[in-house]
Amino acid sequence: MLNEKELLLNQGTIGNHIFKNRYIVAPMTRVSSSQNGKPNETVHRYYERFAKGGFSAIISEGIYPDTEHSQGYECQPGLATHEQMEAWKPIVETIHENRSLFIAQLMHAGAQSQGNAYTNETVAPSVFTPPSDKVALYGGQGSFPEARPLSIEEIEQIKKGFVQAARRAQEAGFDGIELHGANGYLLDQFLSEGSNQRGDAYGGSIENRLKLIVDLITEVREAVGATMLLGVRISQMKATDPSYKWEGGEAEAATLFSALGETDIDYIHLSERDAKIPAFGNDSMLMSEVAKRYSNKPIIACGSLENPAEAAKLIAIEQCDFIALGRQALVQPDFPNRFDQGEPLMEVSHVKHILSDNTTPAAAISEEELKMDVIKNEEVTQ
């Protein structure tokens, strides 16, 4: 039987891309780009340290795809314009120089938008108000407004925005695209019964609620071709409702992952607080187990998997294929290299996450600050 290092540091494959090990940096909201959505030198340094630290791949923070309703946070980066795309190019080049892959996560905030430079209006599948206040860590204050429902024509425009952003990501040199279908953002709002009360082809059954994601997979794949990685991120929890569970439980999950397994995606990325505990109650399966069994796709597990023994176990029993780290990567951006060389791995339960105020951007936090200053914030991954 393979040991921990052999399981976690051996090569893996998704699509036609070889990953040098099984560790991936999870997407984390940074709110550190320029006001115009162009990633800057601060963002460049943020991603560079993970590539130098030995991670096989990095999934970007959520990138907004259009100049309409998709932006979620002030100082969030975009791929909505040619200028934004050009600003990503040197960052992508740096990642590749350090032998890491770079995947662009495309995200439409929907009703959870709290800092859009293009409009104050929010949209959702149906009339919907997120259940908690805006996220203070990302510059939000007070309650969310009521989002208005999208028309069919607007949904078509949203699809076009994703496709155009995917093409820009490809032109910038990214190795893949991840569709953000998790954590309560727009694609997840379509998946969830509470936020999707539509009576048309996009609402009702889980198959209908999946339609937007499935359509995007088809259209993005057609736009970028077969060689570019294409994945989707899925979760039960929302940024504004961390305890949310799918009403249909394990059965709904089986239907969802079976449907995704029929699409042309290369992988499924799961977002959880703790990937080691049953996802639907004490006697249920792990989320990664359900996803792997019913989709038959490579699975990236994410959620409290900083302990190599626990991460290796999931891979050994074939319940996931890759491990995404968020908080641990912030504290030790050279985590894979440290693990490979037998150096101490820091145990961190919570990580300082500084809000960008144009003086101290979140991505500018030094390793020393991260190691010394730990606070109560539990959820920094998207």
XYZ file of N, CA and C in Angstrom, residues 130-236:
321
model
N -30.911 37.048 0.133
C -30.041 36.189 0.935
C -30.363 36.323 2.417
N -30.284 35.218 3.169
C -30.805 35.205 4.537
C -29.979 35.919 5.589
N -28.742 36.263 5.307
C -27.924 36.937 6.319
C -27.428 38.269 5.776
N -26.705 38.997 6.619
C -26.161 40.284 6.197
C -25.006 40.099 5.211
N -24.654 41.186 4.564
C -23.497 41.181 3.679
C -22.239 40.817 4.465
N -21.242 40.282 3.751
C -20.030 39.800 4.402
C -19.111 40.976 4.716
N -18.940 41.256 5.995
C -18.141 42.411 6.406
C -16.686 42.281 5.985
N -16.155 41.053 5.995
C -14.762 40.843 5.614
C -14.471 41.319 4.198
N -15.502 41.341 3.362
C -15.321 41.746 1.975
C -15.939 43.112 1.712
N -16.079 43.916 2.755
C -16.525 45.287 2.594
C -18.020 45.493 2.642
N -18.776 44.453 2.977
C -20.223 44.574 3.024
C -20.726 45.125 4.342
N -21.905 45.725 4.307
C -22.510 46.264 5.520
C -24.024 46.235 5.362
N -24.709 45.723 6.379
C -26.160 45.693 6.353
C -26.713 44.513 5.576
N -28.009 44.520 5.377
C -28.679 43.402 4.726
C -28.607 43.523 3.206
N -28.796 42.403 2.539
C -28.851 42.390 1.081
C -30.195 42.931 0.610
N -30.226 43.572 -0.545
C -31.511 43.979 -1.119
C -32.223 42.772 -1.721
N -33.480 42.930 -2.001
C -34.219 41.873 -2.683
C -33.789 41.830 -4.148
N -33.385 40.665 -4.605
C -32.974 40.506 -6.001
C -34.190 40.237 -6.873
N -34.176 40.776 -8.061
C -35.295 40.552 -8.979
C -35.026 39.317 -9.833
N -36.073 38.692 -10.366
C -35.886 37.484 -11.184
C -35.345 37.803 -12.575
N -34.561 36.900 -13.096
C -33.999 37.036 -14.427
C -34.993 36.581 -15.487
N -34.999 37.266 -16.610
C -35.793 36.827 -17.754
C -34.998 35.789 -18.546
N -35.668 35.068 -19.421
C -34.990 34.101 -20.280
C -33.926 34.800 -21.123
N -34.260 35.979 -21.624
C -33.303 36.720 -22.443
C -32.057 37.088 -21.639
N -32.248 37.460 -20.382
C -31.102 37.804 -19.539
C -30.258 36.573 -19.226
N -30.895 35.427 -19.045
C -30.141 34.192 -18.820
C -29.255 33.892 -20.028
N -29.785 34.111 -21.215
C -28.989 33.896 -22.424
C -27.796 34.844 -22.462
N -27.989 36.071 -22.016
C -26.881 37.028 -21.974
C -25.834 36.615 -20.952
N -26.284 36.065 -19.836
C -25.342 35.581 -18.819
C -24.485 34.458 -19.395
N -25.100 33.556 -20.133
C -24.344 32.477 -20.773
C -23.284 33.048 -21.709
N -23.670 34.032 -22.499
C -22.721 34.652 -23.423
C -21.562 35.291 -22.668
N -21.872 35.896 -21.517
C -20.817 36.500 -20.712
C -19.811 35.476 -20.226
N -20.299 34.329 -19.763
C -19.397 33.256 -19.327
C -18.541 32.759 -20.487
N -19.159 32.560 -21.630
C -18.431 32.054 -22.794
C -17.345 33.037 -23.219
N -17.674 34.304 -23.264
C -16.684 35.311 -23.658
C -15.552 35.394 -22.640
N -15.885 35.293 -21.358
C -14.849 35.321 -20.322
C -13.960 34.085 -20.416
N -14.555 32.939 -20.740
C -13.768 31.716 -20.904
C -12.779 31.864 -22.056
N -13.223 32.474 -23.134
C -12.309 32.715 -24.260
C -11.173 33.655 -23.848
N -11.506 34.663 -23.048
C -10.456 35.580 -22.580
C -9.476 34.841 -21.665
N -9.994 33.965 -20.820
C -9.112 33.181 -19.953
C -8.162 32.336 -20.789
N -8.683 31.751 -21.839
C -7.842 30.954 -22.731
C -6.784 31.829 -23.395
N -7.168 33.007 -23.836
C -6.212 33.920 -24.468
C -5.154 34.383 -23.476
N -5.536 34.534 -22.211
C -4.577 34.953 -21.179
C -3.601 33.845 -20.821
N -3.899 32.601 -21.225
C -2.992 31.494 -20.972
C -3.398 30.553 -19.862
N -4.557 30.776 -19.243
C -5.016 29.862 -18.197
C -5.114 28.439 -18.749
N -4.907 27.467 -17.868
C -4.978 26.060 -18.258
C -6.390 25.501 -18.183
N -7.264 26.194 -17.471
C -8.609 25.667 -17.322
C -9.594 26.705 -16.840
N -10.857 26.290 -16.852
C -11.975 27.102 -16.382
C -12.718 26.309 -15.318
N -13.041 26.960 -14.209
C -13.934 26.361 -13.216
C -15.184 27.220 -13.115
N -16.344 26.616 -13.307
C -17.617 27.305 -13.141
C -17.998 27.256 -11.671
N -18.215 28.418 -11.080
C -18.504 28.480 -9.644
C -19.986 28.206 -9.415
N -20.297 26.951 -9.137
C -21.675 26.556 -8.870
C -21.934 26.301 -7.406
N -21.161 26.952 -6.530
C -21.222 26.667 -5.094
C -21.461 27.933 -4.282
N -21.607 27.729 -2.977
C -21.536 28.787 -1.962
C -22.559 29.903 -2.100
N -23.666 29.621 -2.765
C -24.767 30.575 -2.789
C -24.723 31.618 -3.876
N -23.738 31.540 -4.784
C -23.692 32.487 -5.890
C -24.689 32.067 -6.981
N -24.758 32.780 -8.078
C -25.893 32.642 -8.997
C -26.145 31.213 -9.466
N -25.114 30.504 -9.903
C -25.348 29.151 -10.403
C -25.890 28.255 -9.300
N -25.418 28.461 -8.083
C -25.935 27.721 -6.936
C -27.350 28.168 -6.588
N -27.659 29.434 -6.813
C -29.028 29.916 -6.581
C -30.012 29.205 -7.506
N -29.581 28.898 -8.716
C -30.432 28.116 -9.615
C -30.585 26.680 -9.116
N -29.550 26.122 -8.508
C -29.604 24.746 -8.011
C -30.517 24.588 -6.807
N -30.630 25.613 -5.991
C -31.298 25.508 -4.691
C -32.775 25.861 -4.786
N -33.615 24.999 -4.228
C -35.061 25.221 -4.282
C -35.474 26.519 -3.597
N -34.809 26.881 -2.513
C -35.196 28.074 -1.778
C -35.046 29.352 -2.568
N -34.081 29.393 -3.472
C -33.837 30.595 -4.273
C -34.327 30.452 -5.707
N -34.773 29.273 -6.081
C -35.256 29.034 -7.440
C -36.694 28.537 -7.398
N -37.609 29.453 -7.624
C -39.036 29.122 -7.662
C -39.596 29.285 -9.076
N -38.736 29.152 -10.068
C -39.164 29.348 -11.447
C -40.105 28.233 -11.900
N -40.983 28.576 -12.820
C -41.913 27.598 -13.365
C -41.604 27.222 -14.794
N -40.402 27.593 -15.273
C -40.032 27.287 -16.656
C -38.980 26.181 -16.690
N -38.229 26.111 -17.768
C -37.256 25.036 -17.956
C -36.088 25.109 -16.984
N -35.940 26.237 -16.274
C -34.834 26.405 -15.331
C -35.252 26.175 -13.876
N -36.469 25.759 -13.636
C -36.938 25.565 -12.267
C -37.735 24.287 -12.112
N -37.968 23.916 -10.847
C -38.749 22.718 -10.569
C -37.864 21.553 -10.182
N -37.721 20.565 -11.037
C -36.928 19.374 -10.747
C -35.446 19.726 -10.644
N -34.673 18.842 -10.015
C -33.237 19.079 -9.915
C -32.615 19.121 -11.305
N -33.145 18.325 -12.236
C -32.632 18.354 -13.602
C -32.842 19.726 -14.238
N -34.020 20.323 -14.003
C -34.278 21.665 -14.537
C -33.414 22.711 -13.849
N -33.249 22.576 -12.540
C -32.446 23.552 -11.807
C -30.967 23.472 -12.183
N -30.564 22.336 -12.742
C -29.196 22.158 -13.224
C -28.994 22.695 -14.636
N -30.080 23.048 -15.291
C -30.005 23.373 -16.716
C -29.004 24.478 -17.027
N -28.971 25.535 -16.235
C -28.047 26.630 -16.527
C -26.607 26.142 -16.472
N -26.265 25.364 -15.454
C -24.898 24.844 -15.347
C -24.581 23.927 -16.520
N -25.508 23.031 -16.847
C -25.277 22.102 -17.957
C -25.135 22.858 -19.271
N -25.976 23.852 -19.481
C -25.860 24.673 -20.694
C -24.507 25.367 -20.758
N -24.063 25.904 -19.624
C -22.768 26.586 -19.594
C -21.627 25.622 -19.890
N -21.697 24.422 -19.332
C -20.660 23.423 -19.610
C -20.577 23.169 -21.112
N -21.737 22.974 -21.734
C -21.774 22.701 -23.171
C -21.214 23.865 -23.976
N -21.655 25.074 -23.660
C -21.268 26.238 -24.461
C -19.818 26.655 -24.219
N -19.363 26.557 -22.972
C -17.962 26.887 -22.693
C -17.046 25.859 -23.346
N -17.420 24.584 -23.266
C -16.596 23.554 -23.905
C -16.492 23.790 -25.408
N -17.580 24.134 -26.031
C -17.554 24.424 -27.464
C -16.650 25.619 -27.762
N -16.617 26.582 -26.850
C -15.836 27.803 -27.078
C -14.341 27.589 -26.908
N -13.941 26.786 -25.916
C -12.513 26.665 -25.596
C -11.881 25.386 -26.126
N -12.690 24.451 -26.611
C -12.146 23.226 -27.170
C -11.918 22.143 -26.136
N -11.423 21.015 -26.606
C -11.324 19.818 -25.776
C -10.109 19.800 -24.867
N -9.085 20.594 -25.181
C -7.837 20.476 -24.428
C -7.796 21.324 -23.165
N -8.644 22.340 -23.071
C -8.647 23.187 -21.879
C -9.467 22.520 -20.783
N -8.923 22.508 -19.576
C -9.640 21.922 -18.450
C -10.945 22.664 -18.201
N -11.976 21.908 -17.844
C -13.266 22.508 -17.500
C -13.847 21.751 -16.316
N -14.097 22.471 -15.227
C -14.655 21.856 -14.030
C -15.763 22.699 -13.452
N -16.389 22.177 -12.413
C -17.457 22.907 -11.733
C -17.281 22.720 -10.237
N -17.540 23.770 -9.472
C -17.480 23.684 -8.010
C -18.894 23.599 -7.459
N -19.092 22.683 -6.507
C -20.408 22.395 -5.948
C -20.314 22.394 -4.425
N -21.346 22.901 -3.761
C -21.417 22.831 -2.299
C -22.866 22.806 -1.856
N -23.065 22.384 -0.616
C -24.358 22.594 0.021
C -24.387 23.968 0.684
